[in-house]
PDB file of C-alpha atoms in Angstrom:
ATOM      1  CA  UNK A  18     -25.974  52.448  49.448  1.00  0.00           C
ATOM      2  CA  UNK A  19     -25.203  50.955  52.908  1.00  0.00           C
ATOM      3  CA  UNK A  20     -23.838  52.007  56.333  1.00  0.00           C
ATOM      4  CA  UNK A  21     -19.927  51.529  55.493  1.00  0.00           C
ATOM      5  CA  UNK A  22     -19.780  55.740  55.250  1.00  0.00           C
ATOM      6  CA  UNK A  23     -22.399  57.516  54.782  1.00  0.00           C
ATOM      7  CA  UNK A  24     -21.471  60.391  56.899  1.00  0.00           C
ATOM      8  CA  UNK A  25     -18.415  60.933  54.995  1.00  0.00           C
ATOM      9  CA  UNK A  26     -20.397  60.303  51.229  1.00  0.00           C
ATOM     10  CA  UNK A  27     -22.660  63.255  52.544  1.00  0.00           C
ATOM     11  CA  UNK A  28     -20.054  65.580  53.885  1.00  0.00           C
ATOM     12  CA  UNK A  29     -18.042  64.854  50.557  1.00  0.00           C
ATOM     13  CA  UNK A  30     -21.118  65.322  48.267  1.00  0.00           C
ATOM     14  CA  UNK A  31     -22.217  68.450  49.750  1.00  0.00           C
ATOM     15  CA  UNK A  32     -19.060  69.785  49.607  1.00  0.00           C
ATOM     16  CA  UNK A  33     -18.389  69.142  46.019  1.00  0.00           C
ATOM     17  CA  UNK A  34     -21.677  70.931  45.226  1.00  0.00           C
ATOM     18  CA  UNK A  35     -20.105  74.151  46.838  1.00  0.00           C
ATOM     19  CA  UNK A  36     -18.936  76.972  44.586  1.00  0.00           C
ATOM     20  CA  UNK A  37     -15.858  78.821  45.588  1.00  0.00           C
ATOM     21  CA  UNK A  38     -16.592  81.669  44.648  1.00  0.00           C
ATOM     22  CA  UNK A  39     -19.940  81.916  46.190  1.00  0.00           C
ATOM     23  CA  UNK A  40     -18.620  81.371  49.635  1.00  0.00           C
ATOM     24  CA  UNK A  41     -15.766  84.223  49.379  1.00  0.00           C
ATOM     25  CA  UNK A  42     -13.113  82.457  48.008  1.00  0.00           C
ATOM     26  CA  UNK A  43     -10.542  84.509  45.356  1.00  0.00           C
ATOM     27  CA  UNK A  44     -11.180  82.566  41.757  1.00  0.00           C
ATOM     28  CA  UNK A  45      -7.646  80.832  41.671  1.00  0.00           C
ATOM     29  CA  UNK A  46      -7.732  79.122  38.546  1.00  0.00           C
ATOM     30  CA  UNK A  47      -9.123  75.546  37.451  1.00  0.00           C
ATOM     31  CA  UNK A  48      -9.424  73.159  39.981  1.00  0.00           C
ATOM     32  CA  UNK A  49      -9.134  69.489  39.916  1.00  0.00           C
ATOM     33  CA  UNK A  50     -12.284  68.828  41.528  1.00  0.00           C
ATOM     34  CA  UNK A  51     -15.469  70.396  41.366  1.00  0.00           C
ATOM     35  CA  UNK A  52     -16.125  72.134  44.948  1.00  0.00           C
ATOM     36  CA  UNK A  53     -14.836  73.052  47.680  1.00  0.00           C
ATOM     37  CA  UNK A  54     -11.273  71.315  48.817  1.00  0.00           C
ATOM     38  CA  UNK A  55     -11.532  69.633  52.373  1.00  0.00           C
ATOM     39  CA  UNK A  56      -8.915  71.827  54.017  1.00  0.00           C
ATOM     40  CA  UNK A  57     -11.177  74.846  52.652  1.00  0.00           C
ATOM     41  CA  UNK A  58     -14.407  73.171  54.674  1.00  0.00           C
ATOM     42  CA  UNK A  59     -11.934  72.491  57.809  1.00  0.00           C
ATOM     43  CA  UNK A  60     -11.220  76.260  57.691  1.00  0.00           C
ATOM     44  CA  UNK A  61     -14.861  77.793  57.616  1.00  0.00           C
ATOM     45  CA  UNK A  62     -16.028  75.079  60.554  1.00  0.00           C
ATOM     46  CA  UNK A  63     -12.461  75.848  62.365  1.00  0.00           C
ATOM     47  CA  UNK A  64     -11.387  72.367  62.736  1.00  0.00           C
ATOM     48  CA  UNK A  65      -8.732  70.916  62.050  1.00  0.00           C
ATOM     49  CA  UNK A  66      -7.699  69.707  58.010  1.00  0.00           C
ATOM     50  CA  UNK A  67      -6.683  66.159  59.602  1.00  0.00           C
ATOM     51  CA  UNK A  68     -10.121  65.818  61.886  1.00  0.00           C
ATOM     52  CA  UNK A  69     -12.151  67.224  58.946  1.00  0.00           C
ATOM     53  CA  UNK A  70     -10.542  64.183  56.462  1.00  0.00           C
ATOM     54  CA  UNK A  71     -11.389  61.585  59.024  1.00  0.00           C
ATOM     55  CA  UNK A  72     -14.942  62.626  59.052  1.00  0.00           C
ATOM     56  CA  UNK A  73     -14.798  62.074  55.434  1.00  0.00           C
ATOM     57  CA  UNK A  74     -12.939  58.685  55.518  1.00  0.00           C
ATOM     58  CA  UNK A  75     -15.329  57.224  57.694  1.00  0.00           C
ATOM     59  CA  UNK A  76     -12.709  57.160  60.192  1.00  0.00           C
ATOM     60  CA  UNK A  77     -14.329  59.348  62.787  1.00  0.00           C
ATOM     61  CA  UNK A  78     -18.488  58.819  62.812  1.00  0.00           C
ATOM     62  CA  UNK A  79     -19.777  60.472  65.556  1.00  0.00           C
ATOM     63  CA  UNK A  80     -18.871  64.241  65.501  1.00  0.00           C
ATOM     64  CA  UNK A  81     -20.215  66.000  68.670  1.00  0.00           C
ATOM     65  CA  UNK A  82     -23.198  68.699  68.276  1.00  0.00           C
ATOM     66  CA  UNK A  83     -20.516  71.505  68.068  1.00  0.00           C
ATOM     67  CA  UNK A  84     -18.799  69.914  65.145  1.00  0.00           C
ATOM     68  CA  UNK A  85     -22.160  69.065  63.286  1.00  0.00           C
ATOM     69  CA  UNK A  86     -23.274  72.661  63.687  1.00  0.00           C
ATOM     70  CA  UNK A  87     -19.686  73.900  61.988  1.00  0.00           C
ATOM     71  CA  UNK A  88     -20.344  71.314  59.469  1.00  0.00           C
ATOM     72  CA  UNK A  89     -23.700  72.817  59.149  1.00  0.00           C
ATOM     73  CA  UNK A  90     -22.573  77.097  58.542  1.00  0.00           C
ATOM     74  CA  UNK A  91     -19.478  75.584  56.778  1.00  0.00           C
ATOM     75  CA  UNK A  92     -20.951  73.719  54.135  1.00  0.00           C
ATOM     76  CA  UNK A  93     -24.113  75.849  54.421  1.00  0.00           C
ATOM     77  CA  UNK A  94     -26.627  73.614  54.701  1.00  0.00           C
ATOM     78  CA  UNK A  95     -30.667  74.313  54.567  1.00  0.00           C
ATOM     79  CA  UNK A  96     -32.589  72.597  57.918  1.00  0.00           C
ATOM     80  CA  UNK A  97     -33.539  69.867  55.934  1.00  0.00           C
ATOM     81  CA  UNK A  98     -29.804  68.676  55.051  1.00  0.00           C
ATOM     82  CA  UNK A  99     -28.727  70.081  58.836  1.00  0.00           C
ATOM     83  CA  UNK A 100     -31.728  67.204  60.401  1.00  0.00           C
ATOM     84  CA  UNK A 101     -30.142  64.852  57.078  1.00  0.00           C
ATOM     85  CA  UNK A 102     -26.831  65.342  58.671  1.00  0.00           C
ATOM     86  CA  UNK A 103     -27.934  65.129  62.503  1.00  0.00           C
ATOM     87  CA  UNK A 104     -29.161  61.509  61.642  1.00  0.00           C
ATOM     88  CA  UNK A 105     -26.230  60.421  59.723  1.00  0.00           C
ATOM     89  CA  UNK A 106     -24.171  61.666  62.904  1.00  0.00           C
ATOM     90  CA  UNK A 107     -26.473  60.073  65.395  1.00  0.00           C
ATOM     91  CA  UNK A 108     -28.482  57.641  63.652  1.00  0.00           C
ATOM     92  CA  UNK A 109     -31.787  56.237  65.776  1.00  0.00           C
ATOM     93  CA  UNK A 110     -33.337  52.879  65.414  1.00  0.00           C
ATOM     94  CA  UNK A 111     -33.612  51.103  61.520  1.00  0.00           C
ATOM     95  CA  UNK A 112     -36.411  52.280  60.210  1.00  0.00           C
ATOM     96  CA  UNK A 113     -37.010  49.015  57.829  1.00  0.00           C
ATOM     97  CA  UNK A 114     -40.074  47.550  57.807  1.00  0.00           C
ATOM     98  CA  UNK A 115     -38.902  44.518  59.924  1.00  0.00           C
ATOM     99  CA  UNK A 116     -42.363  42.391  59.938  1.00  0.00           C
ATOM    100  CA  UNK A 117     -43.495  44.521  57.192  1.00  0.00           C
ATOM    101  CA  UNK A 118     -46.353  46.325  59.385  1.00  0.00           C
ATOM    102  CA  UNK A 119     -45.328  49.479  57.660  1.00  0.00           C
ATOM    103  CA  UNK A 120     -46.718  48.387  54.692  1.00  0.00           C
ATOM    104  CA  UNK A 121     -50.562  47.454  56.163  1.00  0.00           C
ATOM    105  CA  UNK A 122     -52.419  50.446  55.867  1.00  0.00           C
ATOM    106  CA  UNK A 123     -55.285  50.650  58.901  1.00  0.00           C
ATOM    107  CA  UNK A 124     -58.776  50.144  58.214  1.00  0.00           C
ATOM    108  CA  UNK A 125     -59.374  53.465  59.529  1.00  0.00           C
ATOM    109  CA  UNK A 126     -57.109  55.440  57.057  1.00  0.00           C
ATOM    110  CA  UNK A 127     -58.867  52.732  54.360  1.00  0.00           C
ATOM    111  CA  UNK A 128     -62.049  54.477  55.448  1.00  0.00           C
ATOM    112  CA  UNK A 129     -61.615  57.670  55.339  1.00  0.00           C
ATOM    113  CA  UNK A 130     -60.072  57.740  51.727  1.00  0.00           C
ATOM    114  CA  UNK A 131     -62.712  55.724  50.613  1.00  0.00           C
ATOM    115  CA  UNK A 132     -65.133  58.531  51.910  1.00  0.00           C
ATOM    116  CA  UNK A 133     -63.397  61.186  49.204  1.00  0.00           C
ATOM    117  CA  UNK A 134     -65.437  60.638  46.176  1.00  0.00           C
ATOM    118  CA  UNK A 135     -63.797  63.515  44.145  1.00  0.00           C
ATOM    119  CA  UNK A 136     -60.856  63.632  45.736  1.00  0.00           C
ATOM    120  CA  UNK A 137     -57.741  61.128  44.425  1.00  0.00           C
ATOM    121  CA  UNK A 138     -55.395  59.900  47.625  1.00  0.00           C
ATOM    122  CA  UNK A 139     -53.109  57.428  48.038  1.00  0.00           C
ATOM    123  CA  UNK A 140     -51.001  56.090  50.869  1.00  0.00           C
ATOM    124  CA  UNK A 141     -47.481  55.237  49.833  1.00  0.00           C
ATOM    125  CA  UNK A 142     -44.436  54.157  51.908  1.00  0.00           C
ATOM    126  CA  UNK A 143     -40.968  55.485  52.357  1.00  0.00           C
ATOM    127  CA  UNK A 144     -39.808  54.047  49.067  1.00  0.00           C
ATOM    128  CA  UNK A 145     -42.756  55.892  47.380  1.00  0.00           C
ATOM    129  CA  UNK A 146     -44.621  52.447  46.791  1.00  0.00           C
ATOM    130  CA  UNK A 147     -47.925  52.872  46.599  1.00  0.00           C
ATOM    131  CA  UNK A 148     -50.147  50.784  49.790  1.00  0.00           C
ATOM    132  CA  UNK A 149     -53.314  51.985  49.133  1.00  0.00           C
ATOM    133  CA  UNK A 150     -55.350  53.755  46.360  1.00  0.00           C
ATOM    134  CA  UNK A 151     -58.718  55.161  46.502  1.00  0.00           C
ATOM    135  CA  UNK A 152     -60.797  54.501  43.476  1.00  0.00           C
ATOM    136  CA  UNK A 153     -60.543  57.681  41.730  1.00  0.00           C
ATOM    137  CA  UNK A 154     -56.865  57.974  42.425  1.00  0.00           C
ATOM    138  CA  UNK A 155     -56.915  54.242  40.617  1.00  0.00           C
ATOM    139  CA  UNK A 156     -58.809  55.797  37.777  1.00  0.00           C
ATOM    140  CA  UNK A 157     -56.682  58.848  37.444  1.00  0.00           C
ATOM    141  CA  UNK A 158     -52.860  56.785  37.038  1.00  0.00           C
ATOM    142  CA  UNK A 159     -54.942  53.902  35.227  1.00  0.00           C
ATOM    143  CA  UNK A 160     -52.986  55.168  32.241  1.00  0.00           C
ATOM    144  CA  UNK A 161     -49.640  54.992  33.839  1.00  0.00           C
ATOM    145  CA  UNK A 162     -47.544  52.508  33.393  1.00  0.00           C
ATOM    146  CA  UNK A 163     -45.378  52.499  36.932  1.00  0.00           C
ATOM    147  CA  UNK A 164     -48.415  53.544  39.235  1.00  0.00           C
ATOM    148  CA  UNK A 165     -47.310  51.703  41.421  1.00  0.00           C
ATOM    149  CA  UNK A 166     -44.260  53.652  42.939  1.00  0.00           C
ATOM    150  CA  UNK A 167     -44.173  57.625  42.097  1.00  0.00           C
ATOM    151  CA  UNK A 168     -40.115  57.107  41.583  1.00  0.00           C
ATOM    152  CA  UNK A 169     -40.784  54.628  38.739  1.00  0.00           C
ATOM    153  CA  UNK A 170     -43.284  57.259  37.542  1.00  0.00           C
ATOM    154  CA  UNK A 171     -41.359  59.644  37.205  1.00  0.00           C
ATOM    155  CA  UNK A 172     -38.082  58.094  35.849  1.00  0.00           C
ATOM    156  CA  UNK A 173     -38.984  55.597  33.765  1.00  0.00           C
ATOM    157  CA  UNK A 174     -41.629  56.763  31.848  1.00  0.00           C
ATOM    158  CA  UNK A 175     -40.870  58.686  28.733  1.00  0.00           C
ATOM    159  CA  UNK A 176     -44.539  59.996  27.835  1.00  0.00           C
ATOM    160  CA  UNK A 177     -44.746  61.416  31.154  1.00  0.00           C
ATOM    161  CA  UNK A 178     -41.183  63.431  30.466  1.00  0.00           C
ATOM    162  CA  UNK A 179     -42.841  64.775  27.192  1.00  0.00           C
ATOM    163  CA  UNK A 180     -45.978  66.095  29.175  1.00  0.00           C
ATOM    164  CA  UNK A 181     -43.839  67.726  31.276  1.00  0.00           C
ATOM    165  CA  UNK A 182     -42.248  69.720  28.163  1.00  0.00           C
ATOM    166  CA  UNK A 183     -45.524  70.270  26.294  1.00  0.00           C
ATOM    167  CA  UNK A 184     -46.885  71.923  29.621  1.00  0.00           C
ATOM    168  CA  UNK A 185     -43.667  74.098  29.805  1.00  0.00           C
ATOM    169  CA  UNK A 186     -43.159  73.009  33.112  1.00  0.00           C
ATOM    170  CA  UNK A 187     -39.860  71.654  34.612  1.00  0.00           C
ATOM    171  CA  UNK A 188     -39.248  68.241  34.710  1.00  0.00           C
ATOM    172  CA  UNK A 189     -35.378  68.481  36.081  1.00  0.00           C
ATOM    173  CA  UNK A 190     -36.981  70.367  39.229  1.00  0.00           C
ATOM    174  CA  UNK A 191     -39.233  68.043  39.711  1.00  0.00           C
ATOM    175  CA  UNK A 192     -37.290  65.204  39.338  1.00  0.00           C
ATOM    176  CA  UNK A 193     -34.901  66.257  41.668  1.00  0.00           C
ATOM    177  CA  UNK A 194     -37.290  67.656  44.159  1.00  0.00           C
ATOM    178  CA  UNK A 195     -38.854  63.129  43.919  1.00  0.00           C
ATOM    179  CA  UNK A 196     -34.610  62.601  44.754  1.00  0.00           C
ATOM    180  CA  UNK A 197     -34.412  64.476  47.551  1.00  0.00           C
ATOM    181  CA  UNK A 198     -37.528  63.599  49.171  1.00  0.00           C
ATOM    182  CA  UNK A 199     -36.790  59.747  49.002  1.00  0.00           C
ATOM    183  CA  UNK A 200     -33.497  60.397  50.611  1.00  0.00           C
ATOM    184  CA  UNK A 201     -35.058  62.048  53.014  1.00  0.00           C
ATOM    185  CA  UNK A 202     -37.625  59.555  53.847  1.00  0.00           C
ATOM    186  CA  UNK A 203     -34.873  56.834  54.132  1.00  0.00           C
ATOM    187  CA  UNK A 204     -32.853  58.675  56.642  1.00  0.00           C
ATOM    188  CA  UNK A 205     -29.688  56.402  57.699  1.00  0.00           C
ATOM    189  CA  UNK A 206     -31.315  53.670  56.695  1.00  0.00           C
ATOM    190  CA  UNK A 207     -30.129  53.045  52.935  1.00  0.00           C
ATOM    191  CA  UNK A 208     -29.503  49.846  53.350  1.00  0.00           C
ATOM    192  CA  UNK A 209     -32.902  48.746  53.486  1.00  0.00           C
ATOM    193  CA  UNK A 210     -33.201  46.421  51.213  1.00  0.00           C
ATOM    194  CA  UNK A 211     -36.349  47.220  49.331  1.00  0.00           C
ATOM    195  CA  UNK A 212     -34.754  50.915  48.773  1.00  0.00           C
ATOM    196  CA  UNK A 213     -31.319  48.990  48.082  1.00  0.00           C
ATOM    197  CA  UNK A 214     -33.522  47.562  45.261  1.00  0.00           C
ATOM    198  CA  UNK A 215     -35.048  50.207  43.424  1.00  0.00           C
ATOM    199  CA  UNK A 216     -32.114  52.687  43.887  1.00  0.00           C
ATOM    200  CA  UNK A 217     -30.020  50.213  41.965  1.00  0.00           C
ATOM    201  CA  UNK A 218     -32.981  49.479  39.729  1.00  0.00           C
ATOM    202  CA  UNK A 219     -33.738  53.476  38.539  1.00  0.00           C
ATOM    203  CA  UNK A 220     -29.804  53.610  38.827  1.00  0.00           C
ATOM    204  CA  UNK A 221     -29.413  51.270  35.908  1.00  0.00           C
ATOM    205  CA  UNK A 222     -32.161  52.408  33.960  1.00  0.00           C
ATOM    206  CA  UNK A 223     -32.049  56.025  34.543  1.00  0.00           C
ATOM    207  CA  UNK A 224     -28.965  58.263  33.793  1.00  0.00           C
ATOM    208  CA  UNK A 225     -31.210  61.371  35.321  1.00  0.00           C
ATOM    209  CA  UNK A 226     -31.640  59.352  38.743  1.00  0.00           C
ATOM    210  CA  UNK A 227     -28.465  57.976  38.996  1.00  0.00           C
ATOM    211  CA  UNK A 228     -26.744  61.655  38.762  1.00  0.00           C
ATOM    212  CA  UNK A 229     -29.186  63.436  41.104  1.00  0.00           C
ATOM    213  CA  UNK A 230     -28.954  60.238  43.731  1.00  0.00           C
ATOM    214  CA  UNK A 231     -25.265  61.211  43.210  1.00  0.00           C
ATOM    215  CA  UNK A 232     -25.851  64.557  44.758  1.00  0.00           C
ATOM    216  CA  UNK A 233     -27.250  63.976  48.004  1.00  0.00           C
ATOM    217  CA  UNK A 234     -29.373  66.625  48.639  1.00  0.00           C
ATOM    218  CA  UNK A 235     -32.472  66.037  51.210  1.00  0.00           C
ATOM    219  CA  UNK A 236     -35.816  68.056  51.122  1.00  0.00           C
ATOM    220  CA  UNK A 237     -38.937  67.231  52.044  1.00  0.00           C
ATOM    221  CA  UNK A 238     -40.643  70.123  50.184  1.00  0.00           C
ATOM    222  CA  UNK A 239     -42.913  68.074  47.305  1.00  0.00           C
ATOM    223  CA  UNK A 240     -43.235  69.238  43.643  1.00  0.00           C
ATOM    224  CA  UNK A 241     -45.377  71.815  42.751  1.00  0.00           C
ATOM    225  CA  UNK A 242     -47.849  70.774  39.948  1.00  0.00           C
ATOM    226  CA  UNK A 243     -47.870  67.585  37.881  1.00  0.00           C
ATOM    227  CA  UNK A 244     -49.059  67.157  34.578  1.00  0.00           C
ATOM    228  CA  UNK A 245     -51.285  64.110  33.755  1.00  0.00           C
ATOM    229  CA  UNK A 246     -53.021  63.133  30.427  1.00  0.00           C
ATOM    230  CA  UNK A 247     -55.950  60.743  31.151  1.00  0.00           C
ATOM    231  CA  UNK A 248     -57.860  58.930  28.043  1.00  0.00           C
ATOM    232  CA  UNK A 249     -61.319  60.208  29.325  1.00  0.00           C
ATOM    233  CA  UNK A 250     -61.519  63.661  30.852  1.00  0.00           C
ATOM    234  CA  UNK A 251     -57.706  64.909  29.158  1.00  0.00           C
ATOM    235  CA  UNK A 252     -54.943  66.807  29.831  1.00  0.00           C
ATOM    236  CA  UNK A 253     -54.475  67.792  33.583  1.00  0.00           C
ATOM    237  CA  UNK A 254     -52.735  69.811  35.833  1.00  0.00           C
ATOM    238  CA  UNK A 255     -52.501  68.411  39.342  1.00  0.00           C
ATOM    239  CA  UNK A 256     -51.472  69.371  42.579  1.00  0.00           C
ATOM    240  CA  UNK A 257     -50.225  67.035  45.999  1.00  0.00           C
ATOM    241  CA  UNK A 258     -50.177  67.866  49.060  1.00  0.00           C
ATOM    242  CA  UNK A 259     -48.315  64.902  51.658  1.00  0.00           C
ATOM    243  CA  UNK A 260     -49.029  64.527  55.170  1.00  0.00           C
ATOM    244  CA  UNK A 261     -47.428  61.696  57.659  1.00  0.00           C
ATOM    245  CA  UNK A 262     -49.554  59.287  59.301  1.00  0.00           C
ATOM    246  CA  UNK A 263     -48.445  59.670  62.811  1.00  0.00           C
ATOM    247  CA  UNK A 264     -49.923  56.291  63.645  1.00  0.00           C
ATOM    248  CA  UNK A 265     -47.966  54.567  60.890  1.00  0.00           C
ATOM    249  CA  UNK A 266     -44.497  55.553  60.940  1.00  0.00           C
ATOM    250  CA  UNK A 267     -42.757  55.574  57.480  1.00  0.00           C
ATOM    251  CA  UNK A 268     -46.457  56.077  55.973  1.00  0.00           C
ATOM    252  CA  UNK A 269     -47.738  59.225  54.096  1.00  0.00           C
ATOM    253  CA  UNK A 270     -50.823  60.233  52.614  1.00  0.00           C
ATOM    254  CA  UNK A 271     -51.070  62.314  49.177  1.00  0.00           C
ATOM    255  CA  UNK A 272     -54.025  63.933  48.670  1.00  0.00           C
ATOM    256  CA  UNK A 273     -53.739  65.054  44.836  1.00  0.00           C
ATOM    257  CA  UNK A 274     -56.341  68.050  43.702  1.00  0.00           C
ATOM    258  CA  UNK A 275     -56.387  70.805  41.292  1.00  0.00           C
ATOM    259  CA  UNK A 276     -57.077  74.562  41.040  1.00  0.00           C
ATOM    260  CA  UNK A 277     -60.667  75.663  42.397  1.00  0.00           C
ATOM    261  CA  UNK A 278     -63.006  76.314  39.170  1.00  0.00           C
ATOM    262  CA  UNK A 279     -60.279  75.446  36.714  1.00  0.00           C
ATOM    263  CA  UNK A 280     -60.662  72.861  33.968  1.00  0.00           C
ATOM    264  CA  UNK A 281     -58.371  70.827  35.741  1.00  0.00           C
ATOM    265  CA  UNK A 282     -60.999  70.503  38.564  1.00  0.00           C
ATOM    266  CA  UNK A 283     -63.765  69.853  36.376  1.00  0.00           C
ATOM    267  CA  UNK A 284     -61.936  67.032  34.635  1.00  0.00           C
ATOM    268  CA  UNK A 285     -61.488  65.511  38.329  1.00  0.00           C
ATOM    269  CA  UNK A 286     -65.203  65.763  38.992  1.00  0.00           C
ATOM    270  CA  UNK A 287     -65.981  64.498  35.444  1.00  0.00           C
ATOM    271  CA  UNK A 288     -63.513  61.499  36.757  1.00  0.00           C
ATOM    272  CA  UNK A 289     -64.846  60.905  39.592  1.00  0.00           C
ATOM    273  CA  UNK A 290     -68.468  60.990  38.443  1.00  0.00           C
ATOM    274  CA  UNK A 291     -67.659  58.309  35.875  1.00  0.00           C
ATOM    275  CA  UNK A 292     -66.290  56.078  38.900  1.00  0.00           C
ATOM    276  CA  UNK A 293     -69.115  56.745  41.164  1.00  0.00           C
ATOM    277  CA  UNK A 294     -71.589  55.818  38.470  1.00  0.00           C
ATOM    278  CA  UNK A 295     -69.462  52.495  37.505  1.00  0.00           C
ATOM    279  CA  UNK A 296     -70.265  51.479  40.633  1.00  0.00           C
ATOM    280  CA  UNK A 297     -66.907  48.864  40.284  1.00  0.00           C
ATOM    281  CA  UNK A 298     -64.471  48.332  43.122  1.00  0.00           C
ATOM    282  CA  UNK A 299     -61.569  49.367  40.912  1.00  0.00           C
ATOM    283  CA  UNK A 300     -58.627  48.975  43.361  1.00  0.00           C
ATOM    284  CA  UNK A 301     -58.236  45.859  42.221  1.00  0.00           C
ATOM    285  CA  UNK A 302     -56.716  47.536  38.857  1.00  0.00           C
ATOM    286  CA  UNK A 303     -53.617  49.075  40.562  1.00  0.00           C
ATOM    287  CA  UNK A 304     -53.338  46.989  43.843  1.00  0.00           C
ATOM    288  CA  UNK A 305     -55.216  43.823  43.906  1.00  0.00           C
ATOM    289  CA  UNK A 306     -53.740  43.288  47.851  1.00  0.00           C
ATOM    290  CA  UNK A 307     -55.664  46.294  48.792  1.00  0.00           C
ATOM    291  CA  UNK A 308     -59.172  46.902  48.210  1.00  0.00           C
ATOM    292  CA  UNK A 309     -60.538  50.200  49.088  1.00  0.00           C
TER     293      UNK A 309
END
């Protein structure tokens, strides 16, 4: 973590993730390290091996647009990874919390999500901490031990992984997508203290997270379907749509929904009716700093 050589670390990780045969290199026996060699990347990118080594070692930190384009092609980066590489090479202003304003959810957004009695909605930050939740979202995730952070919920709750297996879903693919989205959200600001704390905790407690974080994959695509077991309304298959809140950079609105006319949708409606009938402000159960 940190800004010491994040560009070089990303290049090395993406180089090691490439299969030599898939990029057209003839099989020449076992390799001491995975992926491509440095001189092979340099060859594909049309640059000297010495210059590429300087990039990986952090002795050259600001490659030109032409060099970035060549690296994108040589490393076969998709659009998300290409944008991430550009940000590492030419980082903008820090995206850290600064005075903490990024953690304050605007009253307008709070009113918006509170007006959706049958649609769970959350507001999260770059570290996937839940900053605000409407009453149905709080009731929906009430049984989750790590409901205050979406990354901890995936990696530190063994029951969540078991539930994926019960539904025949690929937990590994979901975990991969979550880690890639976290790195994308972090951008070049990898030494943000809260991000450092989260990544450090997950790396210590979850070998899977540690392995996936080291791959340095990036993506904006959220997982497709999430199973959830609720003590009142039973099992559900849920999807999430994620939207950037342009008035509050660094915050995202997460809307949870189910397939129309499915048992999961009926379960959400039933839970919404339970929450409405209870007449209680349940937000304090999850987030005592936010009343929504």
